[in-house]
Amino acid sequence: MIYLDHNATTPIRDEVIEVVQKAQRDFWGNPSSIHSIGASALAELEKARDKFAQYINALPSEVYFTSCGTETNNLAIRGLLSNIKFQDIIISEIEHPSILTLSEKLEEEGYGVQKLKSDSNGIIDITTLESFISEKTALISLMFANNETGVVQNVEQTGIISLKNNIPFHCDAVQALGKVNVDVKKINAATVSFSSHKIYGPKGVGALYLKNGTIINPQFIGGGQEKKVRPGTQNVPGILGFVKATELAIEEMEKEQMRLFELSEYFYGRVVNEIKDIKRNGDAGQRLSQTINICFPGTTAEIIIPILDGEGIAASGGSACSSGSTSPSHVILALGRRKMESLSAIRFSFGRETKRDDLDKTISVLKEAVERIRRLNS
Ligand code: PLP
């Protein structure tokens, strides 16, 4: 199988499997137990916390392990809001559903939600941010990198504006970790979310950065695990695997991102030369190296994806969380694409195993499929 859907999830890497398996055998104790079996699990957990903190330039006391990116986004935003008397939030219109749908729920509950707009390249226009801020603004949330277009947002600048106005800044860095440098201090964030399965780690593990001094209320009721912010017995093997995956991703980042940038430009260059009337979605430069999103007008992703799949190629239309729905992606619409065009958007997200040969095969299947569908539709 040629797997070009790494923004949806990644295969767990062998070095990580080894760490998880060892932990499942040796560190299965409950880290909250005070006997030696619990204590050894706790020691490993805290070593992992120390390491993860270093990778994101935080203090260990600022790292909280969770179950995924979605939980972390909910915990950060609801947690911050439950501790602030103001009722308005500012987000971007291209956030992941774990923030966008949450914002709709918050609106139903009486919060005010303002959305920063994307330009036609998928870059959120933060020049309007200050005009959105009022004395009622409780928090600002902007993703680090978009999951559909891969566009990297101006989070550093957003952090500066948030700091200047004394408003907590939440950043969803789920797609950014291990692909670009994520330094929580540099972006002046109050909270940042991470997820393991996007970087060849196990599923069901995430992390929250919570700046020391920022108070959030837990959103689950239970024990005092994860420093009273997130109860529930920690998934020690999963966390150790996540931290190993982060270590490897960061170690290999520079070289791998360069390789992926070249590969993705090669891919796009051939697609634009060989398939007529296509449209690139997202900025060509300010992006994650491994993400290319393209509209193939006159077709739909709903038809192309199964054709690719039948030929052993996995890609996706829109984000995985909304696949199965035929409504156009909110991210692609935000670039100014029309509804029918948006329905033809396909995301190709490359990874560690992607080689040039895979892309050559993908291009020939894609070209044939697009031309055939267009002929049938004309
Ligand atoms: N935020 C972004 C930008 C994502 O791409 C995703 C997953 O696709 C999430 C949050 C949710 O992460 P998880 O799948 O770990 O819940």
Short mmCIF file of C-alpha atoms and ligand atoms in Angstrom, two decimals:
data_model
loop_
_atom_site.label_atom_id
_atom_site.label_comp_id
_atom_site.label_asym_id
_atom_site.label_seq_id
_atom_site.Cartn_x
_atom_site.Cartn_y
_atom_site.Cartn_z
CA MET A 1 0.00 0.00 0.00
CA ILE A 2 1.20 3.53 -0.77
CA TYR A 3 0.16 5.48 2.28
CA LEU A 4 -0.23 9.22 1.62
CA ASP A 5 -2.46 10.09 4.57
CA HIS A 6 0.02 10.84 7.35
CA ASN A 7 -1.95 13.87 8.58
CA ALA A 8 -4.78 11.49 9.48
CA THR A 9 -2.50 9.17 11.37
CA THR A 10 0.91 7.51 11.09
CA PRO A 11 2.06 3.92 11.48
CA ILE A 12 3.73 3.36 14.84
CA ARG A 13 7.49 3.03 14.31
CA ASP A 14 9.49 -0.03 15.37
CA GLU A 15 11.64 1.79 17.94
CA VAL A 16 8.42 3.04 19.57
CA ILE A 17 6.81 -0.41 19.55
CA GLU A 18 9.87 -1.72 21.43
CA VAL A 19 9.54 0.98 24.09
CA VAL A 20 5.79 0.40 24.48
CA GLN A 21 6.19 -3.39 24.68
CA LYS A 22 8.96 -3.14 27.26
CA ALA A 23 6.86 -0.75 29.33
CA GLN A 24 3.86 -3.05 29.10
CA ARG A 25 6.00 -5.86 30.51
CA ASP A 26 8.06 -3.90 33.03
CA PHE A 27 6.18 -0.71 33.99
CA TRP A 28 2.58 -1.82 34.15
CA GLY A 29 2.09 -0.59 37.71
CA ASN A 30 -0.23 2.24 38.63
CA PRO A 31 1.99 5.31 39.04
CA SER A 32 -0.21 6.46 41.92
CA SER A 33 0.47 3.29 43.96
CA ILE A 34 3.03 3.78 46.67
CA HIS A 35 4.58 0.30 46.50
CA SER A 36 7.66 -0.37 44.42
CA ILE A 37 5.75 -1.63 41.34
CA GLY A 38 3.86 1.68 41.24
CA ALA A 39 6.98 3.65 42.05
CA SER A 40 8.91 2.22 39.11
CA ALA A 41 6.06 3.16 36.72
CA LEU A 42 6.00 6.64 38.27
CA ALA A 43 9.76 7.03 37.85
CA GLU A 44 9.49 6.19 34.12
CA LEU A 45 6.51 8.50 33.74
CA GLU A 46 8.38 11.41 35.31
CA LYS A 47 11.48 10.74 33.19
CA ALA A 48 9.23 10.88 30.12
CA ARG A 49 7.67 14.13 31.35
CA ASP A 50 11.13 15.68 31.81
CA LYS A 51 12.15 14.72 28.30
CA PHE A 52 8.93 15.91 26.67
CA ALA A 53 9.24 19.22 28.50
CA GLN A 54 12.72 19.69 27.04
CA TYR A 55 11.49 18.98 23.49
CA ILE A 56 8.94 21.81 23.67
CA ASN A 57 11.04 24.15 25.86
CA ALA A 58 8.75 23.84 28.89
CA LEU A 59 9.29 22.88 32.50
CA PRO A 60 8.28 19.36 33.54
CA SER A 61 5.69 20.88 35.87
CA GLU A 62 4.03 22.40 32.79
CA VAL A 63 3.41 19.06 31.01
CA TYR A 64 0.20 17.06 31.54
CA PHE A 65 -0.44 13.79 29.72
CA THR A 66 -3.88 13.20 28.23
CA SER A 67 -5.57 10.74 25.86
CA CYS A 68 -5.44 12.66 22.56
CA GLY A 69 -5.41 16.03 20.83
CA THR A 70 -9.19 16.35 20.93
CA GLU A 71 -9.32 15.89 24.69
CA THR A 72 -6.47 18.33 25.13
CA ASN A 73 -8.13 21.06 23.06
CA ASN A 74 -11.37 20.64 25.01
CA LEU A 75 -9.54 20.59 28.34
CA ALA A 76 -7.52 23.70 27.52
CA ILE A 77 -10.39 25.79 26.21
CA ARG A 78 -13.11 24.75 28.63
CA GLY A 79 -10.57 24.67 31.44
CA LEU A 80 -9.45 28.23 30.74
CA LEU A 81 -13.02 29.49 30.34
CA SER A 82 -14.20 27.95 33.59
CA ASN A 83 -11.69 30.10 35.36
CA ILE A 84 -12.20 33.42 33.57
CA LYS A 85 -15.18 35.65 34.04
CA PHE A 86 -15.14 36.97 30.46
CA GLN A 87 -17.34 35.30 27.89
CA ASP A 88 -15.92 35.92 24.42
CA ILE A 89 -13.42 33.81 22.54
CA ILE A 90 -11.48 34.43 19.34
CA ILE A 91 -10.59 31.45 17.15
CA SER A 92 -9.75 31.01 13.47
CA GLU A 93 -12.25 29.80 10.90
CA ILE A 94 -9.97 26.91 9.90
CA GLU A 95 -9.49 25.25 13.28
CA HIS A 96 -9.77 21.48 13.66
CA PRO A 97 -13.32 20.25 14.48
CA SER A 98 -12.23 19.63 18.08
CA ILE A 99 -12.10 23.41 18.45
CA LEU A 100 -14.59 24.56 15.83
CA THR A 101 -17.40 22.27 16.99
CA LEU A 102 -16.58 23.09 20.59
CA SER A 103 -16.93 26.78 19.73
CA GLU A 104 -20.41 26.10 18.28
CA LYS A 105 -21.37 24.39 21.54
CA LEU A 106 -19.98 27.31 23.50
CA GLU A 107 -22.06 29.69 21.39
CA GLU A 108 -25.19 27.69 22.27
CA GLU A 109 -24.18 28.08 25.91
CA GLY A 110 -24.04 31.86 25.55
CA TYR A 111 -20.37 32.56 24.81
CA GLY A 112 -19.50 34.99 22.05
CA VAL A 113 -17.27 33.52 19.31
CA GLN A 114 -15.37 35.60 16.77
CA LYS A 115 -13.55 33.95 13.89
CA LEU A 116 -10.38 35.20 12.26
CA LYS A 117 -10.50 34.82 8.48
CA SER A 118 -8.14 32.94 6.23
CA ASP A 119 -6.65 34.50 3.10
CA SER A 120 -6.72 32.67 -0.21
CA ASN A 121 -3.45 30.91 0.70
CA GLY A 122 -4.81 29.45 3.93
CA ILE A 123 -2.93 31.90 6.14
CA ILE A 124 -5.00 33.36 8.96
CA ASP A 125 -5.07 37.12 8.74
CA ILE A 126 -4.01 38.25 12.20
CA THR A 127 -3.89 41.93 11.25
CA THR A 128 -7.56 42.02 12.32
CA LEU A 129 -6.87 40.29 15.64
CA GLU A 130 -6.44 43.45 17.70
CA SER A 131 -9.69 44.88 16.36
CA PHE A 132 -11.48 41.73 17.58
CA ILE A 133 -10.14 42.05 21.11
CA SER A 134 -12.39 43.66 23.70
CA GLU A 135 -12.50 43.79 27.48
CA LYS A 136 -14.73 40.70 27.27
CA THR A 137 -12.20 38.51 25.40
CA ALA A 138 -11.41 35.43 27.47
CA LEU A 139 -9.00 33.64 25.15
CA ILE A 140 -7.51 33.45 21.68
CA SER A 141 -7.03 30.12 19.94
CA LEU A 142 -5.04 29.58 16.75
CA MET A 143 -3.67 26.33 15.38
CA PHE A 144 0.06 26.03 14.68
CA ALA A 145 -0.35 24.15 11.40
CA ASN A 146 -3.51 23.29 9.53
CA ASN A 147 -4.28 19.61 9.13
CA GLU A 148 -5.80 19.94 5.65
CA THR A 149 -3.52 22.38 3.85
CA GLY A 150 -0.45 22.06 6.10
CA VAL A 151 -0.19 25.85 6.22
CA VAL A 152 1.84 27.05 9.21
CA GLN A 153 0.17 29.98 10.94
CA ASN A 154 1.67 33.12 12.43
CA VAL A 155 1.51 31.81 15.98
CA GLU A 156 4.49 33.77 17.28
CA GLN A 157 2.87 37.04 16.28
CA THR A 158 -0.45 35.90 17.76
CA GLY A 159 1.32 35.10 21.02
CA ILE A 160 2.83 38.59 21.15
CA ILE A 161 -0.58 40.22 20.61
CA SER A 162 -2.15 37.97 23.25
CA LEU A 163 0.57 38.80 25.74
CA LYS A 164 0.31 42.52 25.06
CA ASN A 165 -3.43 42.38 25.73
CA ASN A 166 -3.07 40.01 28.67
CA ILE A 167 -5.29 37.34 27.12
CA PRO A 168 -4.43 33.62 27.33
CA PHE A 169 -3.39 32.11 24.01
CA HIS A 170 -4.23 28.48 23.22
CA CYS A 171 -2.37 26.83 20.37
CA ASP A 172 -3.31 23.51 18.78
CA ALA A 173 0.11 22.13 17.81
CA VAL A 174 -1.09 18.62 17.01
CA GLN A 175 0.09 18.74 13.38
CA ALA A 176 3.22 20.77 14.08
CA LEU A 177 5.10 18.71 16.66
CA GLY A 178 8.08 16.90 15.15
CA LYS A 179 7.64 18.69 11.82
CA VAL A 180 8.52 22.27 12.74
CA ASN A 181 10.15 23.63 15.85
CA VAL A 182 7.51 23.99 18.57
CA ASP A 183 8.82 26.22 21.35
CA VAL A 184 6.01 27.02 23.75
CA LYS A 185 7.88 29.96 25.24
CA LYS A 186 8.58 31.51 21.86
CA ILE A 187 4.87 31.53 21.01
CA ASN A 188 3.90 32.89 24.45
CA ALA A 189 1.16 30.31 24.80
CA ALA A 190 -0.84 29.68 27.97
CA THR A 191 -1.86 26.24 26.72
CA VAL A 192 -0.72 24.04 23.82
CA SER A 193 -2.06 20.67 22.66
CA PHE A 194 -0.19 17.68 21.23
CA SER A 195 -1.06 14.21 19.99
CA SER A 196 1.10 11.10 19.69
CA HIS A 197 -0.41 9.32 16.69
CA LYS A 198 0.55 12.05 14.20
CA ILE A 199 4.25 11.36 14.75
CA TYR A 200 4.52 7.56 14.62
CA GLY A 201 3.57 7.16 18.27
CA PRO A 202 0.72 5.09 19.71
CA LYS A 203 -2.88 6.25 19.45
CA GLY A 204 -4.76 7.36 22.54
CA VAL A 205 -1.99 9.54 23.97
CA GLY A 206 -1.70 13.31 24.01
CA ALA A 207 -0.24 16.10 26.07
CA LEU A 208 -1.15 19.52 27.33
CA TYR A 209 1.34 22.28 27.97
CA LEU A 210 -0.03 24.53 30.68
CA LYS A 211 2.10 27.51 31.49
CA ASN A 212 2.98 27.71 35.18
CA GLY A 213 0.75 30.30 36.81
CA THR A 214 -2.13 29.71 34.39
CA ILE A 215 -5.02 28.04 36.14
CA ILE A 216 -7.48 25.75 34.43
CA ASN A 217 -10.19 23.65 35.98
CA PRO A 218 -10.26 19.90 35.22
CA GLN A 219 -13.05 18.82 32.89
CA PHE A 220 -13.32 15.27 34.23
CA ILE A 221 -14.04 14.41 37.82
CA GLY A 222 -11.88 11.72 39.41
CA GLY A 223 -8.61 11.24 41.22
CA GLY A 224 -5.76 13.69 41.43
CA GLN A 225 -3.60 12.14 38.69
CA GLU A 226 -1.84 14.57 36.36
CA LYS A 227 -1.52 17.19 39.04
CA LYS A 228 -5.26 17.67 39.60
CA VAL A 229 -5.74 18.96 36.04
CA ARG A 230 -6.51 15.65 34.33
CA PRO A 231 -7.67 12.67 36.40
CA GLY A 232 -7.47 9.06 35.24
CA THR A 233 -4.70 6.48 35.59
CA GLN A 234 -1.92 7.42 33.19
CA ASN A 235 -1.24 5.22 30.16
CA VAL A 236 2.43 4.79 31.06
CA PRO A 237 3.43 2.51 28.14
CA GLY A 238 1.64 4.80 25.68
CA ILE A 239 3.22 7.92 27.17
CA LEU A 240 6.72 6.39 27.01
CA GLY A 241 6.03 5.50 23.38
CA PHE A 242 4.82 9.02 22.62
CA VAL A 243 7.90 10.59 24.14
CA LYS A 244 10.19 8.20 22.22
CA ALA A 245 8.33 9.09 19.00
CA THR A 246 8.79 12.79 19.77
CA GLU A 247 12.50 12.30 20.45
CA LEU A 248 13.00 10.51 17.12
CA ALA A 249 10.89 12.99 15.14
CA ILE A 250 12.83 15.95 16.53
CA GLU A 251 16.19 14.24 16.01
CA GLU A 252 15.38 13.57 12.35
CA MET A 253 13.33 16.69 11.73
CA GLU A 254 15.69 18.86 9.74
CA LYS A 255 16.82 16.21 7.29
CA GLU A 256 13.42 14.58 6.93
CA GLN A 257 11.56 17.84 6.40
CA MET A 258 14.00 18.82 3.67
CA ARG A 259 13.53 15.45 1.96
CA LEU A 260 9.75 15.75 2.20
CA PHE A 261 9.73 19.31 0.91
CA GLU A 262 11.65 18.24 -2.19
CA LEU A 263 9.43 15.19 -2.69
CA SER A 264 6.24 17.19 -2.30
CA GLU A 265 7.40 19.86 -4.74
CA TYR A 266 8.35 17.13 -7.20
CA PHE A 267 4.85 15.69 -6.78
CA TYR A 268 3.10 19.02 -7.22
CA GLY A 269 5.32 19.99 -10.15
CA ARG A 270 4.38 16.84 -12.03
CA VAL A 271 0.67 17.10 -11.15
CA VAL A 272 0.46 20.71 -12.35
CA ASN A 273 2.29 19.85 -15.58
CA GLU A 274 0.42 16.68 -16.37
CA ILE A 275 -3.15 17.29 -15.17
CA LYS A 276 -4.97 20.29 -16.56
CA ASP A 277 -6.82 22.94 -14.53
CA ILE A 278 -5.87 21.91 -11.04
CA LYS A 279 -5.71 24.31 -8.08
CA ARG A 280 -3.27 24.16 -5.21
CA ASN A 281 -4.81 24.75 -1.80
CA GLY A 282 -2.58 26.49 0.70
CA ASP A 283 0.59 28.51 0.62
CA ALA A 284 3.43 26.88 -1.31
CA GLY A 285 6.14 27.97 1.13
CA GLN A 286 4.63 28.53 4.57
CA ARG A 287 3.59 24.93 5.05
CA LEU A 288 4.43 21.58 6.56
CA SER A 289 6.79 19.88 4.12
CA GLN A 290 4.72 16.76 3.79
CA THR A 291 1.30 18.23 2.95
CA ILE A 292 -0.03 19.00 -0.52
CA ASN A 293 -3.72 19.74 -1.05
CA ILE A 294 -5.10 20.06 -4.56
CA CYS A 295 -8.52 20.67 -6.14
CA PHE A 296 -9.27 18.70 -9.28
CA PRO A 297 -12.28 20.63 -10.64
CA GLY A 298 -14.74 18.54 -12.63
CA THR A 299 -14.25 15.59 -10.26
CA THR A 300 -15.03 14.82 -6.64
CA ALA A 301 -12.79 13.42 -3.93
CA GLU A 302 -15.60 11.01 -3.13
CA ILE A 303 -15.03 9.30 -6.49
CA ILE A 304 -11.25 9.68 -6.73
CA ILE A 305 -10.32 8.38 -3.26
CA PRO A 306 -11.87 4.91 -3.83
CA ILE A 307 -10.19 4.70 -7.27
CA LEU A 308 -6.82 5.46 -5.67
CA ASP A 309 -7.60 2.98 -2.91
CA GLY A 310 -8.40 0.30 -5.47
CA GLU A 311 -4.91 0.83 -6.88
CA GLY A 312 -3.30 0.56 -3.44
CA ILE A 313 -2.97 4.28 -2.72
CA ALA A 314 -4.38 5.89 0.44
CA ALA A 315 -5.09 9.64 0.39
CA SER A 316 -7.95 11.67 1.77
CA GLY A 317 -10.42 14.41 0.97
CA GLY A 318 -10.82 16.94 3.74
CA SER A 319 -9.87 15.86 7.23
CA ALA A 320 -10.33 12.26 8.34
CA CYS A 321 -12.71 13.35 11.07
CA SER A 322 -15.16 14.65 8.51
CA SER A 323 -14.71 11.94 5.93
CA GLY A 324 -17.90 10.08 5.22
CA SER A 325 -19.67 13.42 4.93
CA THR A 326 -20.25 14.95 1.53
CA SER A 327 -20.24 18.53 2.76
CA PRO A 328 -17.23 20.52 1.57
CA SER A 329 -14.34 21.15 3.90
CA HIS A 330 -14.62 24.38 5.90
CA VAL A 331 -10.88 24.87 5.38
CA ILE A 332 -11.00 24.68 1.58
CA LEU A 333 -14.12 26.89 1.48
CA ALA A 334 -12.27 29.42 3.64
CA LEU A 335 -9.67 29.82 0.86
CA GLY A 336 -12.46 31.20 -1.33
CA ARG A 337 -13.07 28.03 -3.34
CA ARG A 338 -16.59 27.39 -4.60
CA LYS A 339 -18.57 24.46 -3.15
CA MET A 340 -18.10 22.13 -6.14
CA GLU A 341 -14.38 22.92 -6.32
CA SER A 342 -14.03 22.26 -2.60
CA LEU A 343 -15.59 18.84 -3.03
CA SER A 344 -12.77 17.97 -5.44
CA ALA A 345 -9.97 18.70 -2.92
CA ILE A 346 -7.59 15.86 -2.12
CA ARG A 347 -4.98 15.93 0.62
CA PHE A 348 -1.76 14.04 0.05
CA SER A 349 0.30 13.84 3.21
CA PHE A 350 3.64 12.11 2.90
CA GLY A 351 5.76 10.43 5.53
CA ARG A 352 8.92 8.54 6.45
CA GLU A 353 8.24 5.65 4.07
CA THR A 354 7.23 7.80 1.06
CA LYS A 355 9.55 7.43 -1.93
CA ARG A 356 9.62 9.04 -5.34
CA ASP A 357 8.44 5.79 -7.00
CA ASP A 358 5.28 5.90 -4.87
CA LEU A 359 4.55 9.37 -6.14
CA ASP A 360 5.18 8.39 -9.75
CA LYS A 361 2.62 5.60 -9.44
CA THR A 362 0.16 7.93 -7.69
CA ILE A 363 0.45 10.52 -10.44
CA SER A 364 -0.25 8.04 -13.20
CA VAL A 365 -3.33 6.61 -11.43
CA LEU A 366 -4.54 10.11 -10.54
CA LYS A 367 -4.09 11.45 -14.06
CA GLU A 368 -6.02 8.56 -15.57
CA ALA A 369 -8.81 8.88 -12.98
CA VAL A 370 -9.20 12.65 -13.30
CA GLU A 371 -9.27 12.54 -17.09
CA ARG A 372 -11.80 9.68 -17.10
CA ILE A 373 -14.13 11.39 -14.61
CA ARG A 374 -13.93 14.68 -16.46
CA ARG A 375 -14.75 12.93 -19.77
CA LEU A 376 -17.76 11.23 -18.19
CA ASN A 377 -18.95 14.50 -16.66
CA SER A 378 -18.56 16.60 -19.80
N1 PLP B 1 -5.92 19.17 16.05
C1 PLP B 1 -5.47 18.96 14.80
C2 PLP B 1 -4.86 20.10 14.05
C3 PLP B 1 -5.56 17.69 14.22
O1 PLP B 1 -5.11 17.49 12.98
C4 PLP B 1 -6.13 16.64 14.98
C5 PLP B 1 -6.29 15.30 14.38
O2 PLP B 1 -6.46 15.16 13.19
C6 PLP B 1 -6.57 16.91 16.28
C7 PLP B 1 -6.46 18.18 16.78
C8 PLP B 1 -7.17 15.84 17.12
O3 PLP B 1 -6.18 14.96 17.57
P1 PLP B 1 -6.57 13.48 18.06
O4 PLP B 1 -6.81 12.67 16.82
O5 PLP B 1 -5.39 13.01 18.83
O6 PLP B 1 -7.78 13.61 18.89
#
